[in-house]
PDB file of C-alpha atoms and ligand atoms in Angstrom:
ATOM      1  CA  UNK A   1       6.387 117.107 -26.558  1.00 56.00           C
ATOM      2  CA  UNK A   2       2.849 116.697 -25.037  1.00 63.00           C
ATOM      3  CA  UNK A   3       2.385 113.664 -23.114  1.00 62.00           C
ATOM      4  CA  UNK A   4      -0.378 112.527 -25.375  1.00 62.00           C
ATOM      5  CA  UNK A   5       2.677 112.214 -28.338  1.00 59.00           C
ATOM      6  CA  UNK A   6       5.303 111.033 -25.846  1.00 59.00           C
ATOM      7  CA  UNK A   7       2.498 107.975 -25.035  1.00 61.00           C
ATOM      8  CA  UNK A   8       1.965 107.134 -28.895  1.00 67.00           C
ATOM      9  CA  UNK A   9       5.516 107.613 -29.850  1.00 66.00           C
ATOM     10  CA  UNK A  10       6.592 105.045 -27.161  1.00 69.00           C
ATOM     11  CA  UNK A  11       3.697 102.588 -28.079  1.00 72.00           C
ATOM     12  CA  UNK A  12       4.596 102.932 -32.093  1.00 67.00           C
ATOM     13  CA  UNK A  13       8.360 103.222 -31.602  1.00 72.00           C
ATOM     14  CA  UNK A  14       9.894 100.206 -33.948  1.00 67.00           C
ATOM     15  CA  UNK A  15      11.365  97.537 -31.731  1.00 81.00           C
ATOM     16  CA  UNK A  16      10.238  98.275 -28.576  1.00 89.00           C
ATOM     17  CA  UNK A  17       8.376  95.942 -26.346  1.00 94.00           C
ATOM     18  CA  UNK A  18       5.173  96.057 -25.416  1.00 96.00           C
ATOM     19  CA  UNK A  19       4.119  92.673 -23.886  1.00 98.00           C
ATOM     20  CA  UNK A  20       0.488  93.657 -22.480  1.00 98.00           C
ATOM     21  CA  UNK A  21      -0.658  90.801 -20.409  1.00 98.00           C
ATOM     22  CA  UNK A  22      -4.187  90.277 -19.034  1.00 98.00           C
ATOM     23  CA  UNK A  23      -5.671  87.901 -16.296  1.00 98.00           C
ATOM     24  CA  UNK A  24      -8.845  87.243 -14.958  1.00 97.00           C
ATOM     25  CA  UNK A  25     -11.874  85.062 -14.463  1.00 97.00           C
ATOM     26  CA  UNK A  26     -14.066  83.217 -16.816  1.00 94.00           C
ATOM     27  CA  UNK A  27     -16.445  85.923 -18.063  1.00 94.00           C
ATOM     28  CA  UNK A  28     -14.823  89.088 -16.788  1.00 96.00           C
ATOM     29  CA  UNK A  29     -14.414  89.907 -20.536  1.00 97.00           C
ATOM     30  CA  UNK A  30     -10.745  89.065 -20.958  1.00 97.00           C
ATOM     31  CA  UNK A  31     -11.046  87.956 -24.889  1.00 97.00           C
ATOM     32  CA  UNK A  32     -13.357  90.662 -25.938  1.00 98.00           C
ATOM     33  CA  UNK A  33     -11.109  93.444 -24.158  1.00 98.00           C
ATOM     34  CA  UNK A  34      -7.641  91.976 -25.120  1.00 98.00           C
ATOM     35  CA  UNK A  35      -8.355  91.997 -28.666  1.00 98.00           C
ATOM     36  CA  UNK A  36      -9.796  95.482 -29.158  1.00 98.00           C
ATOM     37  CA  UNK A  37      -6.830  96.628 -27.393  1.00 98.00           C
ATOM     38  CA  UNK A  38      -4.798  94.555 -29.557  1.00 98.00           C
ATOM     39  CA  UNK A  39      -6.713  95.780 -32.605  1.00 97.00           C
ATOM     40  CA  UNK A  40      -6.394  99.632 -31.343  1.00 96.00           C
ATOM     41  CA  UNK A  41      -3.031  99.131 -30.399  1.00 96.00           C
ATOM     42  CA  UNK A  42      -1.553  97.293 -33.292  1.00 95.00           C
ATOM     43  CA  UNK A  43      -0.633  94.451 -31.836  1.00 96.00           C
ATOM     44  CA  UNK A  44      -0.702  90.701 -31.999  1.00 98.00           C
ATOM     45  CA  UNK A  45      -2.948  89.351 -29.744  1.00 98.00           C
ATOM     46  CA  UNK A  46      -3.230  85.299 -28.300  1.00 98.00           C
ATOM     47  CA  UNK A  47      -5.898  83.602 -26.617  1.00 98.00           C
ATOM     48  CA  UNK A  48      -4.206  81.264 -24.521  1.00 98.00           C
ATOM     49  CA  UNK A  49      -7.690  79.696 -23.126  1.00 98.00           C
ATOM     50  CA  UNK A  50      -7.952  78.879 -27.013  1.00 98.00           C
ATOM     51  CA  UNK A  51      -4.848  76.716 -26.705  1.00 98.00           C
ATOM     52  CA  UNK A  52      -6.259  74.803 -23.815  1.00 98.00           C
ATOM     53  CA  UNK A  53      -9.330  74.548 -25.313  1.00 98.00           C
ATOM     54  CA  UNK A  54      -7.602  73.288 -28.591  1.00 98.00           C
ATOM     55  CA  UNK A  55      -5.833  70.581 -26.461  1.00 98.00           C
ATOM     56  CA  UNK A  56      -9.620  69.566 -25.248  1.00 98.00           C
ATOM     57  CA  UNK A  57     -10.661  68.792 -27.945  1.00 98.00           C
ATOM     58  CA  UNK A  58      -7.293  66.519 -29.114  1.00 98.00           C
ATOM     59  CA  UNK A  59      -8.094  64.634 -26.158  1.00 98.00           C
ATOM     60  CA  UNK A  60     -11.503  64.360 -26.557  1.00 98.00           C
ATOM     61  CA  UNK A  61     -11.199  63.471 -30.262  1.00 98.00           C
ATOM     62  CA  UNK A  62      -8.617  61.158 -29.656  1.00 98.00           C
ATOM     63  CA  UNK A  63     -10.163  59.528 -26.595  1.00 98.00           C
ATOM     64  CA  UNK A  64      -7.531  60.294 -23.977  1.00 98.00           C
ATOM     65  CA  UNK A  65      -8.539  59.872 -20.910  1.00 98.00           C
ATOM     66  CA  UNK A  66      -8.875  62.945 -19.120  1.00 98.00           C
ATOM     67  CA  UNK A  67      -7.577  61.855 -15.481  1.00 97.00           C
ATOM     68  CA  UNK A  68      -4.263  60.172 -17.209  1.00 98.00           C
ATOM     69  CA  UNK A  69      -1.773  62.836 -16.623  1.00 98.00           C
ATOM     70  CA  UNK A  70       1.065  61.454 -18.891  1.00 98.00           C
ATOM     71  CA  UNK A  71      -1.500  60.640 -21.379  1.00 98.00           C
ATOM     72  CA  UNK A  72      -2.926  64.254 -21.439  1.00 98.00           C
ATOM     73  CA  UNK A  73       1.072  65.676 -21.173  1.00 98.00           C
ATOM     74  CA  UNK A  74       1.824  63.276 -24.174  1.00 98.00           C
ATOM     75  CA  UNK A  75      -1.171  64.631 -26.520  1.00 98.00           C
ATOM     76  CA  UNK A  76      -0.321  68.429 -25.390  1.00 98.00           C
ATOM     77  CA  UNK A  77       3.174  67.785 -26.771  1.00 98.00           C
ATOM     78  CA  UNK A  78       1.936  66.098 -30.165  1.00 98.00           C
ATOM     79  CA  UNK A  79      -0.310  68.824 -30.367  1.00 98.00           C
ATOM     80  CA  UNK A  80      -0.390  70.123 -33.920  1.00 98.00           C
ATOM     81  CA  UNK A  81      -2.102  73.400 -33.416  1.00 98.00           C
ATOM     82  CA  UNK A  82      -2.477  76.452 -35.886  1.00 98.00           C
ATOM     83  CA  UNK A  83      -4.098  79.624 -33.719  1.00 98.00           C
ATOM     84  CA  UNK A  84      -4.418  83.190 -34.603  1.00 98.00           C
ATOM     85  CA  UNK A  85      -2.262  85.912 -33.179  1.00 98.00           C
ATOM     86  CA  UNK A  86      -4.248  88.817 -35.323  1.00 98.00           C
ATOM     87  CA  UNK A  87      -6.926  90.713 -33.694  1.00 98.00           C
ATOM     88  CA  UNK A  88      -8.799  90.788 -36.730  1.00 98.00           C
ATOM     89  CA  UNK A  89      -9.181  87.052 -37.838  1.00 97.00           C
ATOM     90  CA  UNK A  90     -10.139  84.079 -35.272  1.00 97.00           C
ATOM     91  CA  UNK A  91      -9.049  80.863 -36.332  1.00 98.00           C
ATOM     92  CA  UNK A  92      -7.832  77.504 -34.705  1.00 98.00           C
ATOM     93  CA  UNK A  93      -6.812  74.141 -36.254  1.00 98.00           C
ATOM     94  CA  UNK A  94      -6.127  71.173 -34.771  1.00 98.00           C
ATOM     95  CA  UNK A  95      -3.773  68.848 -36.818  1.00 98.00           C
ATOM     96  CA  UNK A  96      -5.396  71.047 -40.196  1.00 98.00           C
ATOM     97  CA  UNK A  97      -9.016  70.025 -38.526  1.00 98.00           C
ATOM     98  CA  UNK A  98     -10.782  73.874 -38.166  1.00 98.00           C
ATOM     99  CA  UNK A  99     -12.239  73.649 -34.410  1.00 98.00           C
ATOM    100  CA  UNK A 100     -12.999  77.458 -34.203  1.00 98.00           C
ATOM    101  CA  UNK A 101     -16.374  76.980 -33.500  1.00 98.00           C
ATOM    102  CA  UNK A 102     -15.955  73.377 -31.739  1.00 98.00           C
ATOM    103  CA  UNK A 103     -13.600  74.392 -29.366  1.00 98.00           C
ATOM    104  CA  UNK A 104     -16.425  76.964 -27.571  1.00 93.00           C
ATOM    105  CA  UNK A 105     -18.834  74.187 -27.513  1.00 90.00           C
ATOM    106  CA  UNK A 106     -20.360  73.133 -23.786  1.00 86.00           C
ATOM    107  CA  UNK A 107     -18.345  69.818 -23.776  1.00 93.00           C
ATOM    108  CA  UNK A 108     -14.924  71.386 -24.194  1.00 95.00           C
ATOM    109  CA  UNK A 109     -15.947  73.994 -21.556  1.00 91.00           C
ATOM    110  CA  UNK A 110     -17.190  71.088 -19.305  1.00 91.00           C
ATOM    111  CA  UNK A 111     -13.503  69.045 -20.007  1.00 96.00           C
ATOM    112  CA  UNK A 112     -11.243  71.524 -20.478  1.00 96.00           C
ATOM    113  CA  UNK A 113     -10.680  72.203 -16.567  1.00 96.00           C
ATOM    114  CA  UNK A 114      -9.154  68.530 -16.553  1.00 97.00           C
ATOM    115  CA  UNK A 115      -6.753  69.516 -19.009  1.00 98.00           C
ATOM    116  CA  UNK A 116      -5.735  72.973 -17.609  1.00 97.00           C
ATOM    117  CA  UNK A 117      -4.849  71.456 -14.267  1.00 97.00           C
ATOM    118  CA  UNK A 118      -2.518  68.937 -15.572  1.00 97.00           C
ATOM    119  CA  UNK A 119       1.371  70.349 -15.120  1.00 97.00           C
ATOM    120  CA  UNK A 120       2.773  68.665 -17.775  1.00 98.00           C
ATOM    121  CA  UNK A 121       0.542  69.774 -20.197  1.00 98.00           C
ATOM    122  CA  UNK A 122       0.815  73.724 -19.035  1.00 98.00           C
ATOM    123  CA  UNK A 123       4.576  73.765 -19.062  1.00 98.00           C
ATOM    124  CA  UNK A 124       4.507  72.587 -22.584  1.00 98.00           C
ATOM    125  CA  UNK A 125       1.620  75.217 -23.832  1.00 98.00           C
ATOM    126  CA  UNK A 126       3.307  78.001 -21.714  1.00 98.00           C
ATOM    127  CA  UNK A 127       6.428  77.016 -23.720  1.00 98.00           C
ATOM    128  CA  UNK A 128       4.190  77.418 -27.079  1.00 98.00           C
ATOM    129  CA  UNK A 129       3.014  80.824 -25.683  1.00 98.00           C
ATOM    130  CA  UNK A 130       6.527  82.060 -25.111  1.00 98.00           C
ATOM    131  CA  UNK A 131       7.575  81.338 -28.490  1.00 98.00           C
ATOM    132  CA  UNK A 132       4.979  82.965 -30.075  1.00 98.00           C
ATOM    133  CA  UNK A 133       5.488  86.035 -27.697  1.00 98.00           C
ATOM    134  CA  UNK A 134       9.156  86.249 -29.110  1.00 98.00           C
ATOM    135  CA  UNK A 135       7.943  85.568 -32.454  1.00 98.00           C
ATOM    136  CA  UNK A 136       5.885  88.457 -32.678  1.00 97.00           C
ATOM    137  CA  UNK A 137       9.354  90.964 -31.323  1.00 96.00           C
ATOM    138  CA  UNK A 138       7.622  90.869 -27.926  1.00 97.00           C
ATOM    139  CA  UNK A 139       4.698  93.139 -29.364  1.00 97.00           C
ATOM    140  CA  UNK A 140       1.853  91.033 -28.433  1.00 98.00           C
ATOM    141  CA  UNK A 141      -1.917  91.391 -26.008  1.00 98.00           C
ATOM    142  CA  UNK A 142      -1.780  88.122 -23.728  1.00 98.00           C
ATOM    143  CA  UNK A 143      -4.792  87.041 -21.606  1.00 98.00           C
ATOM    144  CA  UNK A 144      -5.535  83.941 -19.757  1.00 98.00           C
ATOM    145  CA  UNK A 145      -5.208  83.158 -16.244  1.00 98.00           C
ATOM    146  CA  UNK A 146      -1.394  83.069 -15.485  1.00 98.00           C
ATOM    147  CA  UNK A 147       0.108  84.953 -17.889  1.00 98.00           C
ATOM    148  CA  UNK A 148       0.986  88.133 -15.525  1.00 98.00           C
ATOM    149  CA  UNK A 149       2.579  85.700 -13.140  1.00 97.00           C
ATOM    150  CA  UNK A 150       4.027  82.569 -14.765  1.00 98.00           C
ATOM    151  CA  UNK A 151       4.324  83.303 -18.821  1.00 98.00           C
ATOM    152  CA  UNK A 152       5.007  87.023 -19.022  1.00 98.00           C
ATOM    153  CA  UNK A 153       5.760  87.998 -15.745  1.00 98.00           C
ATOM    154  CA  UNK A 154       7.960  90.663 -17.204  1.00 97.00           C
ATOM    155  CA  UNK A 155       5.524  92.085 -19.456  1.00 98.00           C
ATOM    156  CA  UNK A 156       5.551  96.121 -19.739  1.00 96.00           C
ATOM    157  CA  UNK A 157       1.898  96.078 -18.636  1.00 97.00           C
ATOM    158  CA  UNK A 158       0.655  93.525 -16.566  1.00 98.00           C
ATOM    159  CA  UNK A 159      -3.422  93.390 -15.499  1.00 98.00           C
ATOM    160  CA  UNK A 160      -5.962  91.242 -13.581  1.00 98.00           C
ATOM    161  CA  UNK A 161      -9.454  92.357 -14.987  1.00 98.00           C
ATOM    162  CA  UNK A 162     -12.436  91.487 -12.787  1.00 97.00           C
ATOM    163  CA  UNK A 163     -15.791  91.571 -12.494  1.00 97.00           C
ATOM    164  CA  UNK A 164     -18.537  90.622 -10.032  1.00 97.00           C
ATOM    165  CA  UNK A 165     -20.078  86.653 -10.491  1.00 95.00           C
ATOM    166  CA  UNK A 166     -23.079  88.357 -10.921  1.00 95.00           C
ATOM    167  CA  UNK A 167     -21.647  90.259 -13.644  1.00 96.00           C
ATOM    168  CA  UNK A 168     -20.164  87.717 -15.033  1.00 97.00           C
ATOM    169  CA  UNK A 169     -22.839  85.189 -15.009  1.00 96.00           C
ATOM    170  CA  UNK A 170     -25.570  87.810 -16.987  1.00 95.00           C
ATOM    171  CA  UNK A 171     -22.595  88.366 -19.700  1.00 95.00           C
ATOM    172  CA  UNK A 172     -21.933  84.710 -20.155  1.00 92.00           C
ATOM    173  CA  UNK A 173     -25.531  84.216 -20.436  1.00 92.00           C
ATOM    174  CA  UNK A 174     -26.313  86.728 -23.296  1.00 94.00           C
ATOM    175  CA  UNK A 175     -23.413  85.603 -25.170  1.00 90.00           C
ATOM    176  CA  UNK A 176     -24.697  82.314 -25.165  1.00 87.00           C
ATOM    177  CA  UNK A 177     -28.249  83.567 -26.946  1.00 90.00           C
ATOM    178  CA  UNK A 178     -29.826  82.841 -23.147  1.00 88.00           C
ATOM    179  CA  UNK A 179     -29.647  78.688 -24.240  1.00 87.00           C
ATOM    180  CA  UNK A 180     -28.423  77.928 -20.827  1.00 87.00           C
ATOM    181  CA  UNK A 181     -30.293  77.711 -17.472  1.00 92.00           C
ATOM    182  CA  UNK A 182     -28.743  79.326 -14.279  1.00 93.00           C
ATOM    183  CA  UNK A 183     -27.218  75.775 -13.444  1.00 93.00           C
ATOM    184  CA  UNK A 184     -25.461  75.505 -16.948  1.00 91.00           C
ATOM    185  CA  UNK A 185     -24.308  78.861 -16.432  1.00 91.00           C
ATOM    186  CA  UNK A 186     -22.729  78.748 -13.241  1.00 92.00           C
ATOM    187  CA  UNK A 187     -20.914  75.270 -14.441  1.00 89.00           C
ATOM    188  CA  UNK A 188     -19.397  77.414 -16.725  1.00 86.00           C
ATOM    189  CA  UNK A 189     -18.069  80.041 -14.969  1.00 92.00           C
ATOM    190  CA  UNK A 190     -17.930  79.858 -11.405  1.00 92.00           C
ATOM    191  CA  UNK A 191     -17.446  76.281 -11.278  1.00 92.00           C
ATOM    192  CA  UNK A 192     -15.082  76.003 -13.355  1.00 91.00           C
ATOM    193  CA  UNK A 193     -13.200  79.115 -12.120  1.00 94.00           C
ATOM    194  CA  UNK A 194     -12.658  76.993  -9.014  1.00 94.00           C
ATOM    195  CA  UNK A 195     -11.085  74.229 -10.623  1.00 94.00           C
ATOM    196  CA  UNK A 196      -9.049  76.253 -12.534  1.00 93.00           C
ATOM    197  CA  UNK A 197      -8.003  78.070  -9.444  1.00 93.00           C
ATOM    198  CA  UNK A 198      -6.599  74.923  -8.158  1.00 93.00           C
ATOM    199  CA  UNK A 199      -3.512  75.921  -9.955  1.00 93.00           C
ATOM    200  CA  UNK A 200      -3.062  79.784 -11.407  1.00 94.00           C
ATOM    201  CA  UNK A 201      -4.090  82.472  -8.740  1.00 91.00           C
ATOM    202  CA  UNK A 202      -6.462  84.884 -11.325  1.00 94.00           C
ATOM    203  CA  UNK A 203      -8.466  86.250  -8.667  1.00 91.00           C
ATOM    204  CA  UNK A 204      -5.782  88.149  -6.866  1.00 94.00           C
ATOM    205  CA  UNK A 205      -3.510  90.636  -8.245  1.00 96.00           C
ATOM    206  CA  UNK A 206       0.378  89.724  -7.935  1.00 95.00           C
ATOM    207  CA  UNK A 207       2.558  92.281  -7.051  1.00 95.00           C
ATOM    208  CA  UNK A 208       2.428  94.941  -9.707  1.00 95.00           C
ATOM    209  CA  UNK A 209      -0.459  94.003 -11.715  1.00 98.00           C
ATOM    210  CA  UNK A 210      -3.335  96.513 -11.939  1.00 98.00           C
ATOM    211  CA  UNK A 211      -6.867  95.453 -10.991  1.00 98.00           C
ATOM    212  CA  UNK A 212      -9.438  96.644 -13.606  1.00 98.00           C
ATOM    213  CA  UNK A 213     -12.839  96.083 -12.139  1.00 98.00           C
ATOM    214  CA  UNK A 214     -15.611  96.012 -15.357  1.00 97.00           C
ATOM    215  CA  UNK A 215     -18.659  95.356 -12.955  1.00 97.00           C
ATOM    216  CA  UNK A 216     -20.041  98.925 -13.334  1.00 97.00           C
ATOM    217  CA  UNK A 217     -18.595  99.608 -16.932  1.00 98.00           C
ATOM    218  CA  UNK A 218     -20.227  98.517 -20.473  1.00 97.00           C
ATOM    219  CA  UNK A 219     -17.749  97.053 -22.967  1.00 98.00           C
ATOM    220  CA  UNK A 220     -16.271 100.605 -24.697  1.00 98.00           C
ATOM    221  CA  UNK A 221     -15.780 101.923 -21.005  1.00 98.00           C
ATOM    222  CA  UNK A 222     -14.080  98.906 -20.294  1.00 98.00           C
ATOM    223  CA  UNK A 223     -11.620  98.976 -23.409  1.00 98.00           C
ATOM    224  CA  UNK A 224     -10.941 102.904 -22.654  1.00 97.00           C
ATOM    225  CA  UNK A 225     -10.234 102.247 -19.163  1.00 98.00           C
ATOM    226  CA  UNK A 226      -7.975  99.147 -20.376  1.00 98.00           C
ATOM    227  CA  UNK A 227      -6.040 101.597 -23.090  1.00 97.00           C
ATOM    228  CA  UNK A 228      -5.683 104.451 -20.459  1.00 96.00           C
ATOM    229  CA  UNK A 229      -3.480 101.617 -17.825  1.00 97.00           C
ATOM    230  CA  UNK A 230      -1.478 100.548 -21.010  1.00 96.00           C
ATOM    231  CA  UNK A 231      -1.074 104.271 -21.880  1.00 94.00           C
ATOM    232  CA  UNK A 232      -0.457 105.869 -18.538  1.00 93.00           C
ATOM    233  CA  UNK A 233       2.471 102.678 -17.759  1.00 93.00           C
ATOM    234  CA  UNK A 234       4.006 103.268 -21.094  1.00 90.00           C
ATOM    235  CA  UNK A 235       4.136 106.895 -20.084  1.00 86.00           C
ATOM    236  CA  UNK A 236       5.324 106.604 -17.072  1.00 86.00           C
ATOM    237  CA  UNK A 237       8.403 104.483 -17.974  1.00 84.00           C
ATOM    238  CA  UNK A 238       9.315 106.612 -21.005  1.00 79.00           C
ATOM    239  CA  UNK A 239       9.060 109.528 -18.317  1.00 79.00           C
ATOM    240  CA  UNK A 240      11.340 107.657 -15.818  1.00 82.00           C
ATOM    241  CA  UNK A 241      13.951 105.929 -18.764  1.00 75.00           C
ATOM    242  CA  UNK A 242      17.764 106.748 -18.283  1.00 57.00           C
TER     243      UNK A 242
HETATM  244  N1  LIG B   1     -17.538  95.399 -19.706  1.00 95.54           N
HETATM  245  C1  LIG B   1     -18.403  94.611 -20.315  1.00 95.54           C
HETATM  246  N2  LIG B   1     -19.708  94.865 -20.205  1.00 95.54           N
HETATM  247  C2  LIG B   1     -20.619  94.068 -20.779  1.00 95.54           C
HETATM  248  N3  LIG B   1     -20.310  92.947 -21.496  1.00 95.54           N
HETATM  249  C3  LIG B   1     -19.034  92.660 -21.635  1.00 95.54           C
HETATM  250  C4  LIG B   1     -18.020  93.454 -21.048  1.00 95.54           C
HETATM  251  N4  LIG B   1     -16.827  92.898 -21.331  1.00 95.54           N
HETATM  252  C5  LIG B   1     -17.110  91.806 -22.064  1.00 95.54           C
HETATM  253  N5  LIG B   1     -18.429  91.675 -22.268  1.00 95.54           N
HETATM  254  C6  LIG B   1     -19.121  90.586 -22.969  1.00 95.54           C
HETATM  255  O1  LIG B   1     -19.149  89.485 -22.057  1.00 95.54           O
HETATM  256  C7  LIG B   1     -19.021  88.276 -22.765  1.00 95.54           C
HETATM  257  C8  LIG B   1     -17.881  87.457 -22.177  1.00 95.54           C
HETATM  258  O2  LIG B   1     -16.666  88.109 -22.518  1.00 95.54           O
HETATM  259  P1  LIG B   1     -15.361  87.292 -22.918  1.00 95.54           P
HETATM  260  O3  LIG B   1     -15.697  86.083 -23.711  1.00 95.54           O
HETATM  261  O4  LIG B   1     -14.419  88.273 -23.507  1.00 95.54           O
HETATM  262  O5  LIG B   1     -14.880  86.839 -21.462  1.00 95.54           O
HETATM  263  P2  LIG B   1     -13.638  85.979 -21.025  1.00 95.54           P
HETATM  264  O6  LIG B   1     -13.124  86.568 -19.771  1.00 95.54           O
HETATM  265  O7  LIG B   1     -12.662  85.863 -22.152  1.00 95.54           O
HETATM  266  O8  LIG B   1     -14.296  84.567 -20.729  1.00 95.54           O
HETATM  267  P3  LIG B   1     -13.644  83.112 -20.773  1.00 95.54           P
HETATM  268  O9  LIG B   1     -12.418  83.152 -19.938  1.00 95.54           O
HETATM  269  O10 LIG B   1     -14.667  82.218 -20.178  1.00 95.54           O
HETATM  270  O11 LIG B   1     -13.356  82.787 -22.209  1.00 95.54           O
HETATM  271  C9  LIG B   1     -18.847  88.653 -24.237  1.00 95.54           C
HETATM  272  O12 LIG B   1     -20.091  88.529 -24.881  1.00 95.54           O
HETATM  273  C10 LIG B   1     -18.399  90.099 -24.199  1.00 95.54           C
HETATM  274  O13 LIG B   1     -18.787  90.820 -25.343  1.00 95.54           O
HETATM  275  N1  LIG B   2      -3.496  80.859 -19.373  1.00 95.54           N
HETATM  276  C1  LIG B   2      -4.568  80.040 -19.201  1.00 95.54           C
HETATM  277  C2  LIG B   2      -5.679  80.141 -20.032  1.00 95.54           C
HETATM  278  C3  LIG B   2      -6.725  79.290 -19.838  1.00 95.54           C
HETATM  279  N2  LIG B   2      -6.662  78.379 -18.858  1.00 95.54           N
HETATM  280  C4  LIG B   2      -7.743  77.416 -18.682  1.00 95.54           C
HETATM  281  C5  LIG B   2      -8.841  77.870 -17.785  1.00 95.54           C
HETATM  282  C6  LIG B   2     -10.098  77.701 -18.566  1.00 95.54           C
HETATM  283  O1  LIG B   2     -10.987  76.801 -17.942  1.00 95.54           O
HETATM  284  C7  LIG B   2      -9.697  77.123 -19.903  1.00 95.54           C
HETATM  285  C8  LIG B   2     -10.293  77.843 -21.098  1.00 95.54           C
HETATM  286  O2  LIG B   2     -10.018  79.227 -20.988  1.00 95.54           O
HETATM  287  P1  LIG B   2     -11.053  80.338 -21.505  1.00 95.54           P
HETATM  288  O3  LIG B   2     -11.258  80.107 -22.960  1.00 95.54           O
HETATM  289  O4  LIG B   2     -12.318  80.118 -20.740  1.00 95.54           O
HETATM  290  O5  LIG B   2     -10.389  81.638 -21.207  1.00 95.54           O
HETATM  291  O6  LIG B   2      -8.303  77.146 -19.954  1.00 95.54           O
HETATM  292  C9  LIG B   2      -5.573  78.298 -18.045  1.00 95.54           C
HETATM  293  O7  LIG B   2      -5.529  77.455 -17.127  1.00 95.54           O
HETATM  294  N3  LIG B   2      -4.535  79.130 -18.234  1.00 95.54           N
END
């Protein structure tokens, strides 16, 4: 068999695992990435930043106070949320309320550090993300900012995808339609990469994750270079199975 079939056999073969988790800072292109791979790999695919997000705006709607721990804790575990695990449709509801488009808004990105660094809340959303993990057979693109290390630390590919501030700053600006001055900008992704990093390491790789590194690459170079880790792991443990 060439190794090109022996790779697409494993991916396609019917019941076998292929948990692909991604990490990475705000802007490094973790979404974007994670669900074309999803989409060319046939796979489920969840957002967890979308889950946080969704929690955000709960709070917000609900006015919780932000810097009330139990409070927050309480509203992530009455949290009636409805996301998508397809690459090919985006959708998220909060108790039947459709916050897609709400959820991406300034003042979520703004709150939603508050959120993410309360325990409580992430061990019961990591719980959620588990469960729909096993729900989809353990066939399933994860990104975020912990899920190599603390959800799916046993996923079958595991990988930190970086890019320079710089890089990351010019993206977040041009998918924002340029509406945001370098000050708004850098509250959104640097500055709130350092909150977040109060509590998930996502700018180092753990032990066995690989470090993709999009600085230099456009979007399609990125997503080939993504495939060809998933590809050449999946290969290589095929190669090495008992
Ligand atoms: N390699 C790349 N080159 C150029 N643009 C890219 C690249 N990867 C992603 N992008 C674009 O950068 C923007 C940010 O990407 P994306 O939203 O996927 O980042 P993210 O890591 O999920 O950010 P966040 O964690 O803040 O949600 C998007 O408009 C995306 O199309
Ligand atoms: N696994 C995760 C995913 C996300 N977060 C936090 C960090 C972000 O500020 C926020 C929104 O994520 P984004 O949509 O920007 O990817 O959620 C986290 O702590 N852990």
């Amino acid at each position: 068999m060439t190794q090109e079939l022996i790779e697409t056999v494993e991916i396609l073969r019917p019941g076998k695992s292929l948990v692909v988790a991604i990490d990475g800072p705000s802007g490094s292109g973790k979404s974007s990435v994670s669900k074309e791979v999803a989409r060319r790999l046939k796979l489920a695919y969840l957002d967890t930043g979308a889950m946080y997000r969704a929690l955000t705006w709960l709070c917000l709607d609900s006015g919780t106070d932000l810097d009330d721990g139990a409070a927050v804790e309480a509203a992530a575990e009455n949290l009636v949320l409805e996301i998508s695990t397809s690459p090919l449709e985006d959708y998220v509801r909060v108790g039947g309320t459709d916050v897609t488009l709400a959820i991406r808004e300034p003042a979520i990105s703004a709150a939603v550090s508050a959120v993410a660094t309360t325990l409580g809340a992430r061990t019961e959303l990591i719980r959620r993300q588990r469960e729909l993990i096993k729900k989809h057979h353990h066939r399933m693109v994860v990104e975020g900012r912990d899920i190599t290390t603390v959800v799916a630390p046993h996923a079958e590919v595991r990988m930190l995808l970086t890019a320079s501030a710089e890089a990351r700053l010019r993206r977040r600006g041009i998918q924002l339609g340029g509406s945001q001055n370098a000050e708004q900008l850098a509250a959104q992704v640097t500055l709130r990469d350092a909150k977040d990093s109060t509590v998930v390491n996502f700018t180092r790789a753990a032990d066995g994750v690989v470090t993709l590194d999009s600085s230099e690459l456009d979007f399609a170079q990125t997503v080939d270079a993504a495939l060809g880790i998933v590809h050449g792991i999946v290969n290589h443990q095929a190669l090495h199975r008992d």
